[in-house]
mmCIF file of C-alpha atoms in Angstrom:
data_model
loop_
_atom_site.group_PDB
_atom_site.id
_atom_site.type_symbol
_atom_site.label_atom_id
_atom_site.label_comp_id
_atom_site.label_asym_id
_atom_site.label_seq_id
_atom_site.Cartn_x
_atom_site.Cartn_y
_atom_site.Cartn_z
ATOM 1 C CA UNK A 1 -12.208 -39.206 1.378
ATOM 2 C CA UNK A 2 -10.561 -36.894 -1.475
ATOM 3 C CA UNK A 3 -11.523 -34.720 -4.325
ATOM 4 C CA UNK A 4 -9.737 -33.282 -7.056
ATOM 5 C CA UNK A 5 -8.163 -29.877 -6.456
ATOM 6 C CA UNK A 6 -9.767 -28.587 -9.509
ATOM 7 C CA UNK A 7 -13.204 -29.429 -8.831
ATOM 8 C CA UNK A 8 -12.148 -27.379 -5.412
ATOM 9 C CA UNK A 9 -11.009 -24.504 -7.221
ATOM 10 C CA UNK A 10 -13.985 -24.893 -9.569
ATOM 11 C CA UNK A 11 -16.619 -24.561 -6.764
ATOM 12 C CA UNK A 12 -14.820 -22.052 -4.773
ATOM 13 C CA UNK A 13 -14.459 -20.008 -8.191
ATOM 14 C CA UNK A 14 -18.721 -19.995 -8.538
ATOM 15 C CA UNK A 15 -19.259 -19.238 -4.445
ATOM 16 C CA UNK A 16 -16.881 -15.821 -4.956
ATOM 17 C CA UNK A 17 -18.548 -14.998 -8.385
ATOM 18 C CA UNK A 18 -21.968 -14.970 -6.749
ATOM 19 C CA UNK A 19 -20.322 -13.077 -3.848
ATOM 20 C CA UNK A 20 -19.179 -10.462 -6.342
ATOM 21 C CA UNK A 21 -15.719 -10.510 -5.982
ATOM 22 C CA UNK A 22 -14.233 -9.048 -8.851
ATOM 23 C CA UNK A 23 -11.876 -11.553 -9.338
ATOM 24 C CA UNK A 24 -12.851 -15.036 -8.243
ATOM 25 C CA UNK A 25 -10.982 -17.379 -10.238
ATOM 26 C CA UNK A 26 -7.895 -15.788 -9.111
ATOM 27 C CA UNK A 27 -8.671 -15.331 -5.267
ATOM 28 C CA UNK A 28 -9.872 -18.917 -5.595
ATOM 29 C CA UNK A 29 -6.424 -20.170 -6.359
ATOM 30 C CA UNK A 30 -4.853 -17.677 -4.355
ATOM 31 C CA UNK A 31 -6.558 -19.140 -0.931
ATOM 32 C CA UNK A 32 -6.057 -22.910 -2.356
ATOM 33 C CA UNK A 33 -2.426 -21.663 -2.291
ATOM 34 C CA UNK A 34 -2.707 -20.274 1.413
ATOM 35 C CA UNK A 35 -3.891 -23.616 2.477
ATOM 36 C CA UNK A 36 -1.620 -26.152 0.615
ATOM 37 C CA UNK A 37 1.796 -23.864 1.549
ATOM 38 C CA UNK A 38 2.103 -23.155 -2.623
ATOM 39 C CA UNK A 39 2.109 -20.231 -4.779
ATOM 40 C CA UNK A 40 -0.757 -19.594 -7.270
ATOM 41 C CA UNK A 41 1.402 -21.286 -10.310
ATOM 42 C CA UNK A 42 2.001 -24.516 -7.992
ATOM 43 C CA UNK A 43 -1.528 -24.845 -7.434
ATOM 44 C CA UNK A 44 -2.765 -24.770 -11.280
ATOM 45 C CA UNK A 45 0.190 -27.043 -11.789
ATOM 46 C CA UNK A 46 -1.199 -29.690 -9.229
ATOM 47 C CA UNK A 47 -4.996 -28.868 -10.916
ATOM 48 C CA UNK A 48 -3.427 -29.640 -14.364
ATOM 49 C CA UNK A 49 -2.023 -33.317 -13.179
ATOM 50 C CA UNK A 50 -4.954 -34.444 -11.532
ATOM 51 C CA UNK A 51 -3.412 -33.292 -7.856
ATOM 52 C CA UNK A 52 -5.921 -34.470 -5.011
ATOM 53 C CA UNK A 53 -7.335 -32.909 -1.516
ATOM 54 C CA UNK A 54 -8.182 -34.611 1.615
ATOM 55 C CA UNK A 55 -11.389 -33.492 4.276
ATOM 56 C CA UNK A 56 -8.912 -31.424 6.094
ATOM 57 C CA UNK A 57 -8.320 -28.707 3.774
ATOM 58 C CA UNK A 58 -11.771 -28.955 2.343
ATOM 59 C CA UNK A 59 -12.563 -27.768 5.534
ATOM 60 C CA UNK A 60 -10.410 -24.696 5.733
ATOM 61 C CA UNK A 61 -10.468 -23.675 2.278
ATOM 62 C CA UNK A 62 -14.057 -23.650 2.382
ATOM 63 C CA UNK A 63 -14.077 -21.053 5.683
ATOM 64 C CA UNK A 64 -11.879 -19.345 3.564
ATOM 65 C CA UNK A 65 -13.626 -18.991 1.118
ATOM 66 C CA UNK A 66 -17.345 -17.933 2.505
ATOM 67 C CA UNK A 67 -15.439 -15.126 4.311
ATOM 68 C CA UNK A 68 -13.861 -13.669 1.146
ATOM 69 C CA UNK A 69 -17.066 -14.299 -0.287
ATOM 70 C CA UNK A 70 -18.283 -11.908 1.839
ATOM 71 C CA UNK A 71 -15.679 -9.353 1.044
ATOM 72 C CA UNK A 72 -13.497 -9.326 3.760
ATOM 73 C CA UNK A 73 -10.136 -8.665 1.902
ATOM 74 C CA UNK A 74 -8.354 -11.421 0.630
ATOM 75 C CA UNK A 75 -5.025 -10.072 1.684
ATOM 76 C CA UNK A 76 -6.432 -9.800 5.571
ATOM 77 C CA UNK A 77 -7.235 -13.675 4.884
ATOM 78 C CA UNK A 78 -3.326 -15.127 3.434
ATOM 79 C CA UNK A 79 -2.466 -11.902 6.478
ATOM 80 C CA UNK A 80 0.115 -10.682 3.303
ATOM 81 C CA UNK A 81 0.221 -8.711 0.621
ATOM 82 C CA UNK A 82 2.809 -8.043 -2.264
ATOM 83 C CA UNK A 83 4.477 -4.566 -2.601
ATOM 84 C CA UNK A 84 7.190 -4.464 -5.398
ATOM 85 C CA UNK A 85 9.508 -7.129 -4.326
ATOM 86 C CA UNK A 86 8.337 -7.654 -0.599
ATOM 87 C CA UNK A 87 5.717 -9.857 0.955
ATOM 88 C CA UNK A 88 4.096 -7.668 3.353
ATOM 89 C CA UNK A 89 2.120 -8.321 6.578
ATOM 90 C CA UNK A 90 -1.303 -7.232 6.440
ATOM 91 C CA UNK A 91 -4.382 -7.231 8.465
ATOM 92 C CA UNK A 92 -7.218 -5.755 10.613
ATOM 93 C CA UNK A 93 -6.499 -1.986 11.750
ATOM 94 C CA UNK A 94 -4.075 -1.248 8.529
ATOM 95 C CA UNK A 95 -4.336 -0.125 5.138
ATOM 96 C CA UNK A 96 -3.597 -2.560 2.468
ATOM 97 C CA UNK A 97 -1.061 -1.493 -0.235
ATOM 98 C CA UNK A 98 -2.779 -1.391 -3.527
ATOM 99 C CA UNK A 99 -0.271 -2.307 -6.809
ATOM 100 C CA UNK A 100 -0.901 1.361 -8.024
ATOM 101 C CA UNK A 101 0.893 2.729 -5.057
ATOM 102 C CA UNK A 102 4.069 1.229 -6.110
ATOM 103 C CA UNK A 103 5.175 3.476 -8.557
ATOM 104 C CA UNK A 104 5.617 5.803 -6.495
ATOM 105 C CA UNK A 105 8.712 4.300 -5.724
ATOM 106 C CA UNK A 106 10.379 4.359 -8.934
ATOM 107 C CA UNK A 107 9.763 7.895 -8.525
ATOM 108 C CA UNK A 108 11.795 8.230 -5.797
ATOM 109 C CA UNK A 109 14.414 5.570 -6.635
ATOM 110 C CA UNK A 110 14.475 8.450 -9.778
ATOM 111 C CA UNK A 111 15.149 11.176 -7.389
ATOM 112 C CA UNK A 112 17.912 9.643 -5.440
ATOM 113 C CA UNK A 113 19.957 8.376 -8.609
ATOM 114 C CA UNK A 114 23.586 9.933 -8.301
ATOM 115 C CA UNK A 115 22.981 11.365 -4.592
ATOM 116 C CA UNK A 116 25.604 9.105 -2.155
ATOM 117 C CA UNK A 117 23.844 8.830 0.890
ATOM 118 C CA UNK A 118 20.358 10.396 0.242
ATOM 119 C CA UNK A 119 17.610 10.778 3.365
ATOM 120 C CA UNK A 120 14.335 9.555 2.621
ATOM 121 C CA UNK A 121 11.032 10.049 4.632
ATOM 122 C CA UNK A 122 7.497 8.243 4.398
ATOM 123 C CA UNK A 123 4.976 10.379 5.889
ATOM 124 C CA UNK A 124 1.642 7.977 6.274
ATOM 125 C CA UNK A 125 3.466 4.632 6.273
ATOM 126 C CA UNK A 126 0.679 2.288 7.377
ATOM 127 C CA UNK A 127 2.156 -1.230 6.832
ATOM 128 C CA UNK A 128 5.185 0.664 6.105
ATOM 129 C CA UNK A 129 4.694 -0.366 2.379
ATOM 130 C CA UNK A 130 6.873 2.626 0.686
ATOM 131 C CA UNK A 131 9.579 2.863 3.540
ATOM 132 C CA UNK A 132 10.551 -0.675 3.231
ATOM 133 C CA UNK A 133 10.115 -0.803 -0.596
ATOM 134 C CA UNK A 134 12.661 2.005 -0.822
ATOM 135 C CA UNK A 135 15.422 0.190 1.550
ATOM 136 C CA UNK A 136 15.100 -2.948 -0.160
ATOM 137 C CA UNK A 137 15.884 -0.875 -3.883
ATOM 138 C CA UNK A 138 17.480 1.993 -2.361
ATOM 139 C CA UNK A 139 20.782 -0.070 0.268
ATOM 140 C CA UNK A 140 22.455 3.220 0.082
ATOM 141 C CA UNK A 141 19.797 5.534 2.192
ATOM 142 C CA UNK A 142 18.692 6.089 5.339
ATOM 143 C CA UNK A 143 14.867 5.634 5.597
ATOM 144 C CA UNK A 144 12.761 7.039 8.023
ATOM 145 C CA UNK A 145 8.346 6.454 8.402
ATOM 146 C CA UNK A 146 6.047 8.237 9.724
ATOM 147 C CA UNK A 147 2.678 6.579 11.092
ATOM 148 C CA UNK A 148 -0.185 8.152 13.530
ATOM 149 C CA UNK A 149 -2.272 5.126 14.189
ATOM 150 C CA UNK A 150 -1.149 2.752 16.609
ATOM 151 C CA UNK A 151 -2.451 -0.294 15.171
ATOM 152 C CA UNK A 152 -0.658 0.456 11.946
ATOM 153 C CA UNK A 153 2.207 1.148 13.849
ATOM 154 C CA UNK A 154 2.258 -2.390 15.101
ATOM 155 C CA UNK A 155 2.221 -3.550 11.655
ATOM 156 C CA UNK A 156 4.692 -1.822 10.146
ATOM 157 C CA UNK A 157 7.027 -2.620 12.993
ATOM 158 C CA UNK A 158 6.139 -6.382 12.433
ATOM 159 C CA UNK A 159 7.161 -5.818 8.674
ATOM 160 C CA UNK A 160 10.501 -3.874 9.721
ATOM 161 C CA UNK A 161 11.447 -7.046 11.858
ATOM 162 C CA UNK A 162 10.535 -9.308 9.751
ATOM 163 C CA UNK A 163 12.297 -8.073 6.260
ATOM 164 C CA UNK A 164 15.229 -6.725 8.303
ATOM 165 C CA UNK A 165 15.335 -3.382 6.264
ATOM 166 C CA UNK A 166 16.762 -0.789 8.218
ATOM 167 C CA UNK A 167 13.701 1.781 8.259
ATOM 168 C CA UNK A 168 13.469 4.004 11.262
ATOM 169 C CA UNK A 169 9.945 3.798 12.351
ATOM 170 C CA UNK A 170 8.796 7.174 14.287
ATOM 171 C CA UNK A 171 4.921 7.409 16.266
ATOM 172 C CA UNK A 172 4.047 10.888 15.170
ATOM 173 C CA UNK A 173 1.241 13.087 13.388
ATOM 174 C CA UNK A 174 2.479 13.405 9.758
ATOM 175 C CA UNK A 175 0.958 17.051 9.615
ATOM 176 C CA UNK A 176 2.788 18.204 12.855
ATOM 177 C CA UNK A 177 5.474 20.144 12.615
ATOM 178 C CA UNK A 178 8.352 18.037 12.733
ATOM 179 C CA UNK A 179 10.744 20.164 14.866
ATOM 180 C CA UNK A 180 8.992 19.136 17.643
ATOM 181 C CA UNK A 181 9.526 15.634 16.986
ATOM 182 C CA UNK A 182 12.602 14.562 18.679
ATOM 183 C CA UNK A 183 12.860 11.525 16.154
ATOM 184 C CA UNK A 184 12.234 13.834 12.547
ATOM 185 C CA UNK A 185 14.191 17.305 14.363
ATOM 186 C CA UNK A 186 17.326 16.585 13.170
ATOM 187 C CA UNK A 187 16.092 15.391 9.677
ATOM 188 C CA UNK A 188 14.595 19.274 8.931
ATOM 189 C CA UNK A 189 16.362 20.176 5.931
ATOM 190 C CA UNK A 190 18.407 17.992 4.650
ATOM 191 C CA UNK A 191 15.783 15.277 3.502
ATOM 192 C CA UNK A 192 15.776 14.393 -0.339
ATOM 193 C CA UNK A 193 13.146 13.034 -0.835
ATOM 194 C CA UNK A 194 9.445 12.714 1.084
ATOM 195 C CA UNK A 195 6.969 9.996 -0.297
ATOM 196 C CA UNK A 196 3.417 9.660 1.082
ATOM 197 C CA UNK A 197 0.453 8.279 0.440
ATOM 198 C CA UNK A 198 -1.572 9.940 2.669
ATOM 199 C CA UNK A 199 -5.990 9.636 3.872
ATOM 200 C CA UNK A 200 -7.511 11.444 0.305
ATOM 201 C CA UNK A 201 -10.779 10.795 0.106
ATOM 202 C CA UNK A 202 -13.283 13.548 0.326
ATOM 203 C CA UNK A 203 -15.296 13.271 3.505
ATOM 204 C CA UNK A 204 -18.961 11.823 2.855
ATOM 205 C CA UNK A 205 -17.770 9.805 0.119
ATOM 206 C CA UNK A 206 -17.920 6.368 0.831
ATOM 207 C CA UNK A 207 -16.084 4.069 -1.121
ATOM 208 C CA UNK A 208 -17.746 1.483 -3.761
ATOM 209 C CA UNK A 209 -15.601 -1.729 -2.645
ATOM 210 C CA UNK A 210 -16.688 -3.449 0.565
ATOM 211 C CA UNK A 211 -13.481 -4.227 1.220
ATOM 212 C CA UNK A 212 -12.147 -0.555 1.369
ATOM 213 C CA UNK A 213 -15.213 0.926 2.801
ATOM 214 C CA UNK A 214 -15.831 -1.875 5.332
ATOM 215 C CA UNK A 215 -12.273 -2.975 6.574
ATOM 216 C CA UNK A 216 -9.374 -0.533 5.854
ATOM 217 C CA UNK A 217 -9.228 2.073 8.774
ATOM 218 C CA UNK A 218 -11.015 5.435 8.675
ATOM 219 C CA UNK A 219 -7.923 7.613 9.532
ATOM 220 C CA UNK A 220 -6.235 5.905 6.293
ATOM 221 C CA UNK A 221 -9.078 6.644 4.179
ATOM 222 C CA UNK A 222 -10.268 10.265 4.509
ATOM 223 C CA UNK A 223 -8.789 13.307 3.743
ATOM 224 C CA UNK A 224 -10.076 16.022 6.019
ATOM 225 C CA UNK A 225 -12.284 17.933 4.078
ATOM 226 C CA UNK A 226 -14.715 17.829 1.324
ATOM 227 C CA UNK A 227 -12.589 18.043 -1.201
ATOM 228 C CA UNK A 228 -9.917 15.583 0.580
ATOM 229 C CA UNK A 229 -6.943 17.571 0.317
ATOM 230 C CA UNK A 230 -6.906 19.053 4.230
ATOM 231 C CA UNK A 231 -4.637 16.218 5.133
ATOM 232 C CA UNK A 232 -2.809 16.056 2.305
ATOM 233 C CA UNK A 233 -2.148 19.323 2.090
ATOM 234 C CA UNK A 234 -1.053 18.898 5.716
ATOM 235 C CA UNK A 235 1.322 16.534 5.152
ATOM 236 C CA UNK A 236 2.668 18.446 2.305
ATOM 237 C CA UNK A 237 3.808 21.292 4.410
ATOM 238 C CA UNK A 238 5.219 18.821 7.275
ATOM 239 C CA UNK A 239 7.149 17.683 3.542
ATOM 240 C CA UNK A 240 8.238 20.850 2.726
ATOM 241 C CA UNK A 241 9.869 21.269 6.507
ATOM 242 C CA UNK A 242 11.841 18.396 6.300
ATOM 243 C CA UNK A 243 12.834 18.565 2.325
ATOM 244 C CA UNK A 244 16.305 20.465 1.637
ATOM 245 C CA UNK A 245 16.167 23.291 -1.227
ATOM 246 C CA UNK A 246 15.447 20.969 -4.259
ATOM 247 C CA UNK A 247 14.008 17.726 -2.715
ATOM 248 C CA UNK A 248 11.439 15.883 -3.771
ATOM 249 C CA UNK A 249 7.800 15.251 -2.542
ATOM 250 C CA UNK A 250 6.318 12.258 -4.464
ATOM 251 C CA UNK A 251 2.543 11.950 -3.012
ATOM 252 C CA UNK A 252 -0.197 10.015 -3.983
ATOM 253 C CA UNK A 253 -4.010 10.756 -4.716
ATOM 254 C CA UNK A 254 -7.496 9.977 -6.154
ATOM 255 C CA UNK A 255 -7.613 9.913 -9.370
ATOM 256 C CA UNK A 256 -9.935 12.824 -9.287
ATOM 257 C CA UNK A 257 -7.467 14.791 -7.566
ATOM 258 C CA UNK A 258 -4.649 15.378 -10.418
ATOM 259 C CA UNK A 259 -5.804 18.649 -11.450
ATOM 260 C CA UNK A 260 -6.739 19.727 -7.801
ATOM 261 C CA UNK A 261 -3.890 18.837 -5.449
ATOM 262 C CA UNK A 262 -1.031 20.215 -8.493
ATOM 263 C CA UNK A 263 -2.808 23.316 -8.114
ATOM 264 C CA UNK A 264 -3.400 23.628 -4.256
ATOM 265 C CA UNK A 265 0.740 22.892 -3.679
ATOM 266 C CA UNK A 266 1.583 25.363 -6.348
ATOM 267 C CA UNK A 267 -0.568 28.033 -4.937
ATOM 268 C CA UNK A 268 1.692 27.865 -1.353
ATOM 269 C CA UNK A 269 4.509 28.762 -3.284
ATOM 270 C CA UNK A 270 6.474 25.961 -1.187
ATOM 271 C CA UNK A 271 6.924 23.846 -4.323
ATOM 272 C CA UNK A 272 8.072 24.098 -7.984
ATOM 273 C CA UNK A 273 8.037 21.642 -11.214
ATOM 274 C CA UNK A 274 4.448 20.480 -9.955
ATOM 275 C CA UNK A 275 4.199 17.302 -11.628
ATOM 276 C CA UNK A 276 1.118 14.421 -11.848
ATOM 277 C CA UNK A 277 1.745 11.462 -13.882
ATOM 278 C CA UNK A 278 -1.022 8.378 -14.591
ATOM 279 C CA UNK A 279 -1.018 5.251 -13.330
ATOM 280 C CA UNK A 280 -0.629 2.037 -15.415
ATOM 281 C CA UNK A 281 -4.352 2.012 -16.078
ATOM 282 C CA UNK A 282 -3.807 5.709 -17.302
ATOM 283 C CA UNK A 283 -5.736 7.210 -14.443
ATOM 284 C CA UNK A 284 -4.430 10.073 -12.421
ATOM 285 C CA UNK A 285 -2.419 9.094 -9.546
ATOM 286 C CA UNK A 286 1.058 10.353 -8.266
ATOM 287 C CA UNK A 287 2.144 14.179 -7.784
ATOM 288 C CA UNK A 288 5.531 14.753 -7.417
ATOM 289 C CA UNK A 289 6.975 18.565 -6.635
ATOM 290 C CA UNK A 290 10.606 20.263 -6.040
ATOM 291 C CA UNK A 291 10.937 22.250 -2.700
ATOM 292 C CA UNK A 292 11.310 25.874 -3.546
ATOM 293 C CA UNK A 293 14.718 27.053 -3.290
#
């Protein structure tokens, strides 16, 4: 027995509205894609000629579906998500890389235009979303990342492997102090540039979306402190170690933090030309800052 794909999509589009998930038409097509082996424009290509679908993936696209339905992310369901010009592996036990987060990298790709053989470190990598973004645009420098939690380590190593980007991937605290880090000792001081998107929300504060509050991981969430700039601020000075005179810090934040964490880095006196800039939906996002000479 077989059904039009579109009256698939069509049903699965209504189950994820009443689920509230924000964007159900899209999520619909995106797991029909998942299932079938296509991208999302394949799919609404096969919808538009009539295209058919047997019991088999009936039966898997509609699991798929009541689980997303239920807001478990739909990135942890295709177990991928798209950063810049990668396709990531996601899952269970790592932060997923939100499309805001990647202009951070033209930040840095900024910073490093003219240098020859520039050093770059990721302090927070997670899925190792930045590091590898910056190897795949950057062929020229050596990139290092930084990640605490163990599961996320496994899945940025898993990305490393499987993009074949040559990112040195170090198990350490990204607020210790990296001379003591035999992997990040000989980087202190001559780095050029240090990206992060580090845990920034204020403790107590519970995210609105199920699927941040419910499935990314704690220790990529929260920042420390009430205000949720105690890690941050953290990783800023483990930053300003490794940065030579004149490098760059590029760090991420809530968008009620670009008056807050500009101020706190300028007050160290560690950092000059404190910078925030908005993201595409005009919101407060990235602070970048020059390592005091």
């Amino acid at each position: 027995m077989t059904t039009s794909l579109r009256s698939a999509v069509d049903a699965a589009t209504a189950t994820l509205d009443e689920g509230g998930v924000p964007a159900p038409r899209t999520d619909a097509l995106v797991l029909a894609g998942h299932v079938l082996g296509f991208d999302r424009g394949e799919v609404e290509r096969r919808m538009v000629l009539g295209g058919e679908v047997d019991a088999g993936f009936l039966d898997r696209f509609a699991g798929l579906v009541e689980e997303r339905a239920t807001r478990v992310p739909l990135q942890h369901l295709t177990g991928s998500a798209p950063f810049r010009h990668l396709e990531l592996h996601v899952g269970p036990g790592v932060f997923v890389p939100r499309p805001e987060t990647e202009q951070a990298v033209d930040h840095v790709l900024a910073a490093l235009d003219g240098i020859a053989a520039p050093v770059v470190v990721d302090l927070c990598t997670g899925s190792g979303a930045l590091a590898l973004a910056v190897a795949d645009e950057a062929p020229h420098a050596r990139v290092a990342a930084v990640e605490l939690s163990e599961l996320a380590l496994a899945w940025a190593a898993r990305n490393i492997e499987t993009t074949g980007l040559p990112v040195e991937l170090v198990a350490a605290d990204a607020t210790a102090d990296p001379a003591g880090v035999p992997a990040l000792a000989d980087l202190v001081g001559r780095v050029d540039v240090v990206v992060s998107n580090p845990p920034y929300i204020p403790v107590g504060m519970v995210p609105l979306d199920p699927e941040v509050a419910e499935h990314d991981p704690d220790i990529a969430l929260y920042g420390g402190s009430e205000d949720g700039l105690a890690i941050p601020l953290g990783v800023a000075a483990t930053a300003a170690t490794l940065l030579r005179p004149g490098g760059l810090l590029v760090m991420e934040h809530a968008d009620g933090q670009g008056e807050s964490l500009p101020r706190a880095l300028a007050a160290t006196g560690a950092w000059v030309e404190v910078s925030d800039h908005d993201d595409l939906a005009g919101r407060p996002r990235t602070t970048t800052a020059r390592r005091a000479q």
